[in-house]
Each structure stands twice: as structure tokens, then as C-alpha cells.
Amino acid sequence: MSDSFERACAAADVPDEGVVSVEIGGVEVAVVKSEGQYFAVRDECSHAQIQLSEGDVGNCEIECWLHGSRFDLRTGEPLSLPAYDPVPVYPVRVEGTDLLVDVKNPLNQQSL
């Protein structure tokens, strides 16, 4: 099996309880740090195609700024309406000072 992780950004670029928007292999990704952990989700709310990276982060959740849909960063599952579809969640790996993300193998395949 080939390694499909690609560099997303430096770990230091992602603030605590914050998010950075990056493009990896043509996919817009929100790289998030919450509760000391790194996460990566597709940077698009499943409800209204709004960038999640512009929303608030806390308690391993990200909130869409437009309509308030919240998503679990671990599973991509929506935690509040109006969204009812999950967002793709991607594996993240810390390598040295960099964060690597695998957009080819989402952790929640059913959301694609």
C-alpha cells in the first residue's frame, strides 16, 4: 500500500482551538487543532457549501459561521441542524514539525 499522506502545513501554523485552510491534491481541507489534537476535514459545510475554516472551533467541534451547523472533528458527523450529512474526515500525521494529511483515504468513507 502506498503512502498517500501529503504535507498540509507546519504544526505551528495551526493555533490552539483554531483552523487553517489548505489545498491538498485539489481538495480544500480545514486543518484544525482542538484539545491538543490535530484534525482534518473537508473545508465545506455539508449544508450550504460554506468554508468551515471560517467558523469557530472548540471541544473537538467546528461550527459553520453561516447557519450554525456543528460537526464532530473526529467523525465528521453533524451535531446540530440544519446540516444532516457528515463532512469527510481525513487522517492526520505529525512528522517532525509538519502536519501530513491523507485526502485519498477518508476515515469516514460513507460521507463521500
mmCIF file of C-alpha atoms in Angstrom:
data_model
loop_
_atom_site.group_PDB
_atom_site.id
_atom_site.type_symbol
_atom_site.label_atom_id
_atom_site.label_comp_id
_atom_site.label_asym_id
_atom_site.label_seq_id
_atom_site.Cartn_x
_atom_site.Cartn_y
_atom_site.Cartn_z
ATOM 1 C CA MET A 1 0.000 0.000 0.000
ATOM 2 C CA SER A 2 1.463 3.348 -0.992
ATOM 3 C CA ASP A 3 1.764 6.232 1.412
ATOM 4 C CA SER A 4 -0.685 8.916 0.278
ATOM 5 C CA PHE A 5 -0.028 11.438 3.056
ATOM 6 C CA GLU A 6 0.901 14.917 1.809
ATOM 7 C CA ARG A 7 2.205 17.938 3.686
ATOM 8 C CA ALA A 8 -0.623 20.252 4.723
ATOM 9 C CA CYS A 9 1.214 22.869 6.787
ATOM 10 C CA ALA A 10 3.557 23.344 9.719
ATOM 11 C CA ALA A 11 2.036 22.267 13.025
ATOM 12 C CA ALA A 12 2.934 25.688 14.419
ATOM 13 C CA ASP A 13 0.679 27.319 11.781
ATOM 14 C CA VAL A 14 -2.457 25.930 13.447
ATOM 15 C CA PRO A 15 -3.388 27.842 16.609
ATOM 16 C CA ASP A 16 -4.900 26.167 19.671
ATOM 17 C CA GLU A 17 -8.658 25.844 19.134
ATOM 18 C CA GLY A 18 -8.072 27.199 15.639
ATOM 19 C CA VAL A 19 -8.107 26.263 11.998
ATOM 20 C CA VAL A 20 -6.075 26.774 8.810
ATOM 21 C CA SER A 21 -7.427 26.287 5.297
ATOM 22 C CA VAL A 22 -5.163 24.435 2.847
ATOM 23 C CA GLU A 23 -5.455 22.706 -0.512
ATOM 24 C CA ILE A 24 -4.136 19.182 -0.838
ATOM 25 C CA GLY A 25 -4.342 17.378 -4.155
ATOM 26 C CA GLY A 26 -7.155 19.649 -5.319
ATOM 27 C CA VAL A 27 -9.175 19.162 -2.120
ATOM 28 C CA GLU A 28 -9.902 22.112 0.177
ATOM 29 C CA VAL A 29 -9.128 20.969 3.724
ATOM 30 C CA ALA A 30 -9.634 22.597 7.120
ATOM 31 C CA VAL A 31 -6.722 21.588 9.377
ATOM 32 C CA VAL A 32 -7.803 22.050 12.981
ATOM 33 C CA LYS A 33 -6.242 21.905 16.441
ATOM 34 C CA SER A 34 -8.659 21.282 19.286
ATOM 35 C CA GLU A 35 -7.997 19.958 22.787
ATOM 36 C CA GLY A 36 -4.343 19.392 21.831
ATOM 37 C CA GLN A 37 -5.179 17.153 18.853
ATOM 38 C CA TYR A 38 -4.954 17.772 15.117
ATOM 39 C CA PHE A 39 -7.829 17.028 12.753
ATOM 40 C CA ALA A 40 -8.528 17.469 9.049
ATOM 41 C CA VAL A 41 -11.981 17.770 7.466
ATOM 42 C CA ARG A 42 -13.199 18.863 4.064
ATOM 43 C CA ASP A 43 -13.409 22.643 4.206
ATOM 44 C CA GLU A 44 -17.047 22.771 3.164
ATOM 45 C CA CYS A 45 -20.219 22.602 5.244
ATOM 46 C CA SER A 46 -22.415 19.759 4.022
ATOM 47 C CA HIS A 47 -25.457 22.027 4.327
ATOM 48 C CA ALA A 48 -24.596 25.145 2.349
ATOM 49 C CA GLN A 49 -21.133 24.847 0.737
ATOM 50 C CA ILE A 50 -19.622 27.402 3.140
ATOM 51 C CA GLN A 51 -15.969 27.170 4.235
ATOM 52 C CA LEU A 52 -15.824 25.575 7.681
ATOM 53 C CA SER A 53 -12.392 27.141 8.200
ATOM 54 C CA GLU A 54 -14.148 30.478 8.729
ATOM 55 C CA GLY A 55 -16.097 29.100 11.704
ATOM 56 C CA ASP A 56 -15.410 28.586 15.394
ATOM 57 C CA VAL A 57 -13.546 25.629 16.924
ATOM 58 C CA GLY A 58 -13.865 24.128 20.406
ATOM 59 C CA ASN A 59 -14.399 20.815 22.199
ATOM 60 C CA CYS A 60 -13.363 18.801 19.107
ATOM 61 C CA GLU A 61 -16.103 20.515 17.080
ATOM 62 C CA ILE A 62 -16.173 23.025 14.248
ATOM 63 C CA GLU A 63 -19.139 25.328 13.646
ATOM 64 C CA CYS A 64 -20.218 26.760 10.311
ATOM 65 C CA TRP A 65 -20.404 30.525 10.679
ATOM 66 C CA LEU A 66 -23.405 30.969 8.374
ATOM 67 C CA HIS A 67 -26.160 28.758 9.793
ATOM 68 C CA GLY A 68 -24.539 27.328 12.930
ATOM 69 C CA SER A 69 -24.234 23.674 11.944
ATOM 70 C CA ARG A 70 -21.643 21.976 14.157
ATOM 71 C CA PHE A 71 -19.565 18.916 13.206
ATOM 72 C CA ASP A 72 -17.586 16.438 15.308
ATOM 73 C CA LEU A 73 -13.965 16.719 14.157
ATOM 74 C CA ARG A 74 -13.327 13.039 14.990
ATOM 75 C CA THR A 75 -16.167 11.579 12.924
ATOM 76 C CA GLY A 76 -17.446 14.362 10.666
ATOM 77 C CA GLU A 77 -20.964 13.756 11.977
ATOM 78 C CA PRO A 78 -23.248 16.786 12.234
ATOM 79 C CA LEU A 79 -24.111 17.719 15.814
ATOM 80 C CA SER A 80 -26.749 20.330 15.024
ATOM 81 C CA LEU A 81 -29.125 21.327 12.286
ATOM 82 C CA PRO A 82 -29.516 22.469 9.619
ATOM 83 C CA ALA A 83 -26.783 20.038 8.445
ATOM 84 C CA TYR A 84 -27.696 16.367 8.485
ATOM 85 C CA ASP A 85 -24.935 14.924 6.278
ATOM 86 C CA PRO A 86 -21.405 14.342 7.622
ATOM 87 C CA VAL A 87 -18.280 16.012 6.249
ATOM 88 C CA PRO A 88 -15.276 13.904 5.196
ATOM 89 C CA VAL A 89 -12.599 13.460 7.876
ATOM 90 C CA TYR A 90 -9.031 12.723 6.802
ATOM 91 C CA PRO A 91 -6.179 11.007 8.642
ATOM 92 C CA VAL A 92 -3.561 13.393 10.060
ATOM 93 C CA ARG A 93 0.017 12.522 10.936
ATOM 94 C CA VAL A 94 2.640 14.682 12.644
ATOM 95 C CA GLU A 95 6.053 14.265 11.066
ATOM 96 C CA GLY A 96 8.756 16.450 12.582
ATOM 97 C CA THR A 97 7.303 19.955 12.576
ATOM 98 C CA ASP A 98 4.841 19.261 9.739
ATOM 99 C CA LEU A 99 1.276 18.014 9.553
ATOM 100 C CA LEU A 100 0.575 15.457 6.838
ATOM 101 C CA VAL A 101 -2.943 14.657 5.634
ATOM 102 C CA ASP A 102 -4.244 11.777 3.529
ATOM 103 C CA VAL A 103 -7.135 13.105 1.413
ATOM 104 C CA LYS A 104 -7.293 9.902 -0.653
ATOM 105 C CA ASN A 105 -8.409 7.713 2.257
ATOM 106 C CA PRO A 106 -11.082 9.459 4.363
ATOM 107 C CA LEU A 107 -11.729 7.923 7.757
ATOM 108 C CA ASN A 108 -15.490 8.076 7.168
ATOM 109 C CA GLN A 109 -15.859 6.626 3.648
ATOM 110 C CA GLN A 110 -19.661 6.733 3.799
ATOM 111 C CA SER A 111 -19.659 10.548 3.754
ATOM 112 C CA LEU A 112 -18.316 10.755 0.207
#
